[in-house]
């Protein structure tokens, strides 16, 4: 089975500071990894995805994530936080076991931006 | 771009009644749709995979007679919560896929907040 663990249910940073949201995965097969953002009472929007190509993946809104197989990690970063980044972020994994788009989500990390 | 429309966005119903939630792909044909349930401050739990023209595949622990899924066309899947009870109150989200491979984008609806009184 595949699983994802997001370290820290709540992260708070100052506007302009580095954003780092942690995600570790467990998978017995090469994983496909995703980061999604959810604003209040809305669905999920894809930020970026890793599908076995480049290990450093750039996404929308200035976010990027690096796949590190040795650390089984896929942490999400953004150099400079903006107030509009405040939201819930979910890391997710899929792969041959779970099927093409049957995503297994982490617990989510709520990002708060302090002015 | 591709859009998935979910309706209604909010619904309040009385215990014992049934509620239907619709998920529509507006500008593409979705062979597969997924239904998730999200508990407060929790992650999304996959409930079932809805395949056009065939029976839905339910995840372990999800009551198929409680949560009826119908995918009658390539643009519409419905989730009916039958005989709803307060514990069914939750945020339900659907997603739709254009295809079955990893490069096919997955698009999410904006969710339906169900409150059962």
mmCIF file of C-alpha atoms in Angstrom:
data_model
loop_
_atom_site.group_PDB
_atom_site.id
_atom_site.type_symbol
_atom_site.label_atom_id
_atom_site.label_comp_id
_atom_site.label_asym_id
_atom_site.label_seq_id
_atom_site.Cartn_x
_atom_site.Cartn_y
_atom_site.Cartn_z
ATOM 1 C CA UNK A 1 0.000 0.000 0.000
ATOM 2 C CA UNK A 2 1.014 3.584 -0.471
ATOM 3 C CA UNK A 3 0.819 6.309 2.099
ATOM 4 C CA UNK A 4 1.788 9.890 2.642
ATOM 5 C CA UNK A 5 2.734 11.679 5.851
ATOM 6 C CA UNK A 6 2.716 15.431 6.102
ATOM 7 C CA UNK A 7 4.793 16.663 8.988
ATOM 8 C CA UNK A 8 3.073 19.506 10.748
ATOM 9 C CA UNK A 9 -0.666 20.054 10.562
ATOM 10 C CA UNK A 10 -0.148 23.788 10.844
ATOM 11 C CA UNK A 11 2.685 25.957 9.558
ATOM 12 C CA UNK A 12 2.884 29.676 10.127
ATOM 13 C CA UNK A 13 5.330 31.980 8.347
ATOM 14 C CA UNK A 14 5.740 35.695 7.887
ATOM 15 C CA UNK A 15 4.953 37.364 4.592
ATOM 16 C CA UNK A 16 8.086 37.276 2.456
ATOM 17 C CA UNK A 17 9.616 34.356 4.337
ATOM 18 C CA UNK A 18 10.440 30.924 2.997
ATOM 19 C CA UNK A 19 7.617 28.415 2.906
ATOM 20 C CA UNK A 20 8.522 24.777 3.561
ATOM 21 C CA UNK A 21 5.811 22.131 3.782
ATOM 22 C CA UNK A 22 7.043 18.619 4.421
ATOM 23 C CA UNK A 23 5.815 15.427 2.822
ATOM 24 C CA UNK A 24 7.188 11.918 3.132
ATOM 25 C CA UNK A 25 5.803 9.003 1.244
ATOM 26 C CA UNK A 26 5.821 5.254 1.471
ATOM 27 C CA UNK A 27 5.619 3.202 -1.676
ATOM 28 C CA UNK A 28 6.994 -0.123 -2.804
ATOM 29 C CA UNK A 29 6.912 1.015 -6.423
ATOM 30 C CA UNK A 30 8.055 4.228 -8.080
ATOM 31 C CA UNK A 31 5.571 6.814 -6.919
ATOM 32 C CA UNK A 32 3.810 9.613 -8.640
ATOM 33 C CA UNK A 33 3.559 12.537 -6.252
ATOM 34 C CA UNK A 34 1.344 15.587 -6.161
ATOM 35 C CA UNK A 35 0.778 18.751 -4.197
ATOM 36 C CA UNK A 36 -2.682 20.285 -4.102
ATOM 37 C CA UNK A 37 -3.970 23.485 -2.520
ATOM 38 C CA UNK A 38 -7.445 23.934 -1.067
ATOM 39 C CA UNK A 39 -9.015 27.256 -0.237
ATOM 40 C CA UNK A 40 -11.934 27.361 2.230
ATOM 41 C CA UNK A 41 -15.045 25.574 1.031
ATOM 42 C CA UNK A 42 -13.503 24.830 -2.319
ATOM 43 C CA UNK A 43 -12.163 21.815 -4.124
ATOM 44 C CA UNK A 44 -8.517 21.105 -4.755
ATOM 45 C CA UNK A 45 -6.233 22.761 -7.240
ATOM 46 C CA UNK A 46 -3.120 21.063 -8.524
ATOM 47 C CA UNK A 47 0.076 22.931 -7.680
ATOM 48 C CA UNK A 48 2.554 20.511 -9.197
ATOM 49 C CA UNK A 49 3.246 16.859 -9.804
ATOM 50 C CA UNK A 50 6.188 14.488 -10.080
ATOM 51 C CA UNK A 51 5.850 11.724 -12.624
ATOM 52 C CA UNK A 52 9.346 10.222 -12.807
ATOM 53 C CA UNK A 53 10.889 12.937 -14.944
ATOM 54 C CA UNK A 54 12.914 15.793 -13.452
ATOM 55 C CA UNK A 55 13.281 15.507 -9.693
ATOM 56 C CA UNK A 56 12.858 19.245 -9.186
ATOM 57 C CA UNK A 57 9.356 20.170 -10.177
ATOM 58 C CA UNK A 58 8.131 23.703 -10.647
ATOM 59 C CA UNK A 59 4.482 24.475 -10.211
ATOM 60 C CA UNK A 60 2.092 27.358 -10.202
ATOM 61 C CA UNK A 61 2.192 30.410 -7.948
ATOM 62 C CA UNK A 62 5.962 30.143 -7.474
ATOM 63 C CA UNK A 63 5.903 26.789 -5.694
ATOM 64 C CA UNK A 64 8.317 23.981 -6.354
ATOM 65 C CA UNK A 65 9.057 20.561 -4.894
ATOM 66 C CA UNK A 66 12.006 18.195 -5.048
ATOM 67 C CA UNK A 67 11.662 14.440 -5.204
ATOM 68 C CA UNK A 68 14.326 12.770 -3.061
ATOM 69 C CA UNK A 69 14.173 9.030 -3.333
ATOM 70 C CA UNK A 70 16.839 8.456 -0.692
ATOM 71 C CA UNK A 71 14.781 10.417 1.818
ATOM 72 C CA UNK A 72 11.369 9.335 0.462
ATOM 73 C CA UNK A 73 10.429 12.982 0.527
ATOM 74 C CA UNK A 74 8.653 15.475 -1.670
ATOM 75 C CA UNK A 75 8.751 18.738 0.262
ATOM 76 C CA UNK A 76 7.010 21.826 -1.106
ATOM 77 C CA UNK A 77 8.790 25.174 -1.027
ATOM 78 C CA UNK A 78 8.280 28.758 -2.035
ATOM 79 C CA UNK A 79 11.042 31.354 -1.580
ATOM 80 C CA UNK A 80 8.792 34.207 -0.504
ATOM 81 C CA UNK A 81 5.364 33.777 1.053
ATOM 82 C CA UNK A 82 2.453 35.921 0.002
ATOM 83 C CA UNK A 83 -0.736 36.536 1.937
ATOM 84 C CA UNK A 84 -2.700 34.786 -0.801
ATOM 85 C CA UNK A 85 -0.789 31.557 -0.090
ATOM 86 C CA UNK A 86 -2.781 31.015 3.092
ATOM 87 C CA UNK A 87 -4.670 27.773 2.506
ATOM 88 C CA UNK A 88 -4.663 24.041 3.187
ATOM 89 C CA UNK A 89 -2.051 22.030 1.319
ATOM 90 C CA UNK A 90 -2.259 18.339 0.579
ATOM 91 C CA UNK A 91 0.440 16.000 -0.580
ATOM 92 C CA UNK A 92 -0.775 12.939 -2.465
ATOM 93 C CA UNK A 93 0.654 9.792 -3.991
ATOM 94 C CA UNK A 94 -0.484 7.464 -6.698
ATOM 95 C CA UNK A 95 1.064 4.660 -8.671
ATOM 96 C CA UNK A 96 0.413 1.328 -10.323
ATOM 97 C CA UNK A 97 -1.000 -0.189 -7.145
ATOM 98 C CA UNK A 98 -3.599 2.523 -6.633
ATOM 99 C CA UNK A 99 -4.392 3.070 -10.262
ATOM 100 C CA UNK A 100 -3.878 6.054 -12.499
ATOM 101 C CA UNK A 101 -5.666 8.726 -10.575
ATOM 102 C CA UNK A 102 -6.698 7.111 -7.310
ATOM 103 C CA UNK A 103 -4.835 9.463 -5.077
ATOM 104 C CA UNK A 104 -3.917 8.765 -1.480
ATOM 105 C CA UNK A 105 -3.798 12.062 0.368
ATOM 106 C CA UNK A 106 -1.824 13.144 3.371
ATOM 107 C CA UNK A 107 -3.461 14.725 6.367
ATOM 108 C CA UNK A 108 -3.000 18.236 5.074
ATOM 109 C CA UNK A 109 -1.041 21.228 6.331
ATOM 110 C CA UNK A 110 -2.708 24.520 7.026
ATOM 111 C CA UNK A 111 -0.463 27.392 6.012
ATOM 112 C CA UNK A 112 -0.941 30.713 7.770
ATOM 113 C CA UNK A 113 0.816 33.849 6.584
ATOM 114 C CA UNK A 114 1.535 36.547 9.132
ATOM 115 C CA UNK A 115 1.671 40.147 7.898
ATOM 116 C CA UNK B 1 -9.569 25.267 -19.199
ATOM 117 C CA UNK B 2 -11.318 22.165 -18.010
ATOM 118 C CA UNK B 3 -13.890 22.714 -15.322
ATOM 119 C CA UNK B 4 -15.769 20.384 -13.038
ATOM 120 C CA UNK B 5 -19.016 21.681 -11.641
ATOM 121 C CA UNK B 6 -20.442 20.284 -8.437
ATOM 122 C CA UNK B 7 -23.969 21.040 -7.304
ATOM 123 C CA UNK B 8 -25.242 21.984 -4.829
ATOM 124 C CA UNK B 9 -22.443 23.731 -2.988
ATOM 125 C CA UNK B 10 -24.331 23.514 0.267
ATOM 126 C CA UNK B 11 -27.308 21.466 1.364
ATOM 127 C CA UNK B 12 -29.125 21.053 4.646
ATOM 128 C CA UNK B 13 -31.489 18.155 5.020
ATOM 129 C CA UNK B 14 -33.426 16.428 7.726
ATOM 130 C CA UNK B 15 -32.405 13.081 9.122
ATOM 131 C CA UNK B 16 -33.913 10.225 7.159
ATOM 132 C CA UNK B 17 -34.146 12.026 3.836
ATOM 133 C CA UNK B 18 -31.967 11.453 0.784
ATOM 134 C CA UNK B 19 -29.717 13.973 -0.896
ATOM 135 C CA UNK B 20 -28.315 13.904 -4.421
ATOM 136 C CA UNK B 21 -25.059 15.618 -5.357
ATOM 137 C CA UNK B 22 -24.134 16.151 -8.983
ATOM 138 C CA UNK B 23 -20.695 16.283 -10.522
ATOM 139 C CA UNK B 24 -20.421 17.485 -14.108
ATOM 140 C CA UNK B 25 -17.454 17.836 -16.416
ATOM 141 C CA UNK B 26 -18.242 20.956 -18.393
ATOM 142 C CA UNK B 27 -15.885 20.858 -21.350
ATOM 143 C CA UNK B 28 -14.559 17.335 -21.521
ATOM 144 C CA UNK B 29 -15.779 13.785 -21.334
ATOM 145 C CA UNK B 30 -14.889 12.086 -18.100
ATOM 146 C CA UNK B 31 -14.623 8.332 -18.325
ATOM 147 C CA UNK B 32 -13.788 8.171 -14.648
ATOM 148 C CA UNK B 33 -14.904 10.262 -11.726
ATOM 149 C CA UNK B 34 -13.946 9.950 -8.087
ATOM 150 C CA UNK B 35 -15.896 10.800 -4.961
ATOM 151 C CA UNK B 36 -14.136 11.898 -1.793
ATOM 152 C CA UNK B 37 -15.321 12.714 1.672
ATOM 153 C CA UNK B 38 -13.502 15.224 3.800
ATOM 154 C CA UNK B 39 -14.005 15.378 7.543
ATOM 155 C CA UNK B 40 -13.326 18.626 9.412
ATOM 156 C CA UNK B 41 -9.603 19.308 9.626
ATOM 157 C CA UNK B 42 -8.924 15.930 8.062
ATOM 158 C CA UNK B 43 -7.704 14.657 4.771
ATOM 159 C CA UNK B 44 -9.774 13.499 1.842
ATOM 160 C CA UNK B 45 -10.949 9.925 1.957
ATOM 161 C CA UNK B 46 -11.651 8.250 -1.353
ATOM 162 C CA UNK B 47 -15.129 6.777 -1.232
ATOM 163 C CA UNK B 48 -15.571 5.323 -4.671
ATOM 164 C CA UNK B 49 -14.532 5.333 -8.297
ATOM 165 C CA UNK B 50 -17.320 6.025 -10.729
ATOM 166 C CA UNK B 51 -16.987 4.580 -14.222
ATOM 167 C CA UNK B 52 -19.291 5.602 -17.031
ATOM 168 C CA UNK B 53 -21.654 2.823 -17.959
ATOM 169 C CA UNK B 54 -20.653 0.434 -15.217
ATOM 170 C CA UNK B 55 -21.018 -0.023 -11.506
ATOM 171 C CA UNK B 56 -18.983 2.121 -9.178
ATOM 172 C CA UNK B 57 -16.094 0.617 -7.285
ATOM 173 C CA UNK B 58 -16.330 1.369 -3.576
ATOM 174 C CA UNK B 59 -13.435 1.594 -1.163
ATOM 175 C CA UNK B 60 -13.318 -0.686 1.810
ATOM 176 C CA UNK B 61 -15.635 0.421 4.573
ATOM 177 C CA UNK B 62 -17.875 2.557 2.376
ATOM 178 C CA UNK B 63 -21.489 1.384 2.305
ATOM 179 C CA UNK B 64 -22.585 1.173 -1.306
ATOM 180 C CA UNK B 65 -26.260 1.059 -0.353
ATOM 181 C CA UNK B 66 -25.812 4.196 1.681
ATOM 182 C CA UNK B 67 -23.873 6.138 -0.909
ATOM 183 C CA UNK B 68 -25.375 5.436 -4.310
ATOM 184 C CA UNK B 69 -23.270 6.440 -7.282
ATOM 185 C CA UNK B 70 -24.515 6.695 -10.817
ATOM 186 C CA UNK B 71 -22.386 7.625 -13.833
ATOM 187 C CA UNK B 72 -24.990 7.636 -16.553
ATOM 188 C CA UNK B 73 -23.106 9.747 -19.065
ATOM 189 C CA UNK B 74 -19.578 10.848 -19.841
ATOM 190 C CA UNK B 75 -20.232 14.233 -18.271
ATOM 191 C CA UNK B 76 -22.295 13.445 -15.187
ATOM 192 C CA UNK B 77 -21.859 11.410 -12.037
ATOM 193 C CA UNK B 78 -24.213 11.619 -9.079
ATOM 194 C CA UNK B 79 -23.771 10.681 -5.446
ATOM 195 C CA UNK B 80 -26.945 10.060 -3.463
ATOM 196 C CA UNK B 81 -26.718 9.896 0.295
ATOM 197 C CA UNK B 82 -29.665 7.753 1.267
ATOM 198 C CA UNK B 83 -31.482 7.988 4.573
ATOM 199 C CA UNK B 84 -29.046 10.607 5.740
ATOM 200 C CA UNK B 85 -28.078 10.870 9.383
ATOM 201 C CA UNK B 86 -26.147 13.568 11.262
ATOM 202 C CA UNK B 87 -22.967 11.485 11.058
ATOM 203 C CA UNK B 88 -23.164 11.793 7.267
ATOM 204 C CA UNK B 89 -22.600 15.524 7.597
ATOM 205 C CA UNK B 90 -19.379 16.248 5.764
ATOM 206 C CA UNK B 91 -17.745 17.928 2.789
ATOM 207 C CA UNK B 92 -18.048 15.809 -0.337
ATOM 208 C CA UNK B 93 -15.761 16.451 -3.301
ATOM 209 C CA UNK B 94 -15.740 14.915 -6.746
ATOM 210 C CA UNK B 95 -12.971 14.799 -9.280
ATOM 211 C CA UNK B 96 -13.001 13.928 -12.935
ATOM 212 C CA UNK B 97 -10.382 12.563 -15.262
ATOM 213 C CA UNK B 98 -10.148 12.919 -19.005
ATOM 214 C CA UNK B 99 -8.378 9.594 -19.335
ATOM 215 C CA UNK B 100 -6.755 6.767 -17.453
ATOM 216 C CA UNK B 101 -3.057 7.454 -17.710
ATOM 217 C CA UNK B 102 -0.879 9.408 -15.314
ATOM 218 C CA UNK B 103 -0.599 12.367 -17.587
ATOM 219 C CA UNK B 104 -4.333 12.850 -17.722
ATOM 220 C CA UNK B 105 -5.154 15.792 -15.505
ATOM 221 C CA UNK B 106 -7.478 15.297 -12.576
ATOM 222 C CA UNK B 107 -9.938 18.130 -12.025
ATOM 223 C CA UNK B 108 -11.773 18.708 -8.770
ATOM 224 C CA UNK B 109 -15.178 20.192 -8.124
ATOM 225 C CA UNK B 110 -15.630 22.859 -5.474
ATOM 226 C CA UNK B 111 -17.271 20.441 -3.091
ATOM 227 C CA UNK B 112 -20.655 20.090 -1.402
ATOM 228 C CA UNK B 113 -21.106 20.743 2.264
ATOM 229 C CA UNK B 114 -23.829 18.476 3.577
ATOM 230 C CA UNK B 115 -25.430 19.165 6.932
ATOM 231 C CA UNK B 116 -27.936 16.673 8.267
ATOM 232 C CA UNK B 117 -30.108 17.929 11.097
#
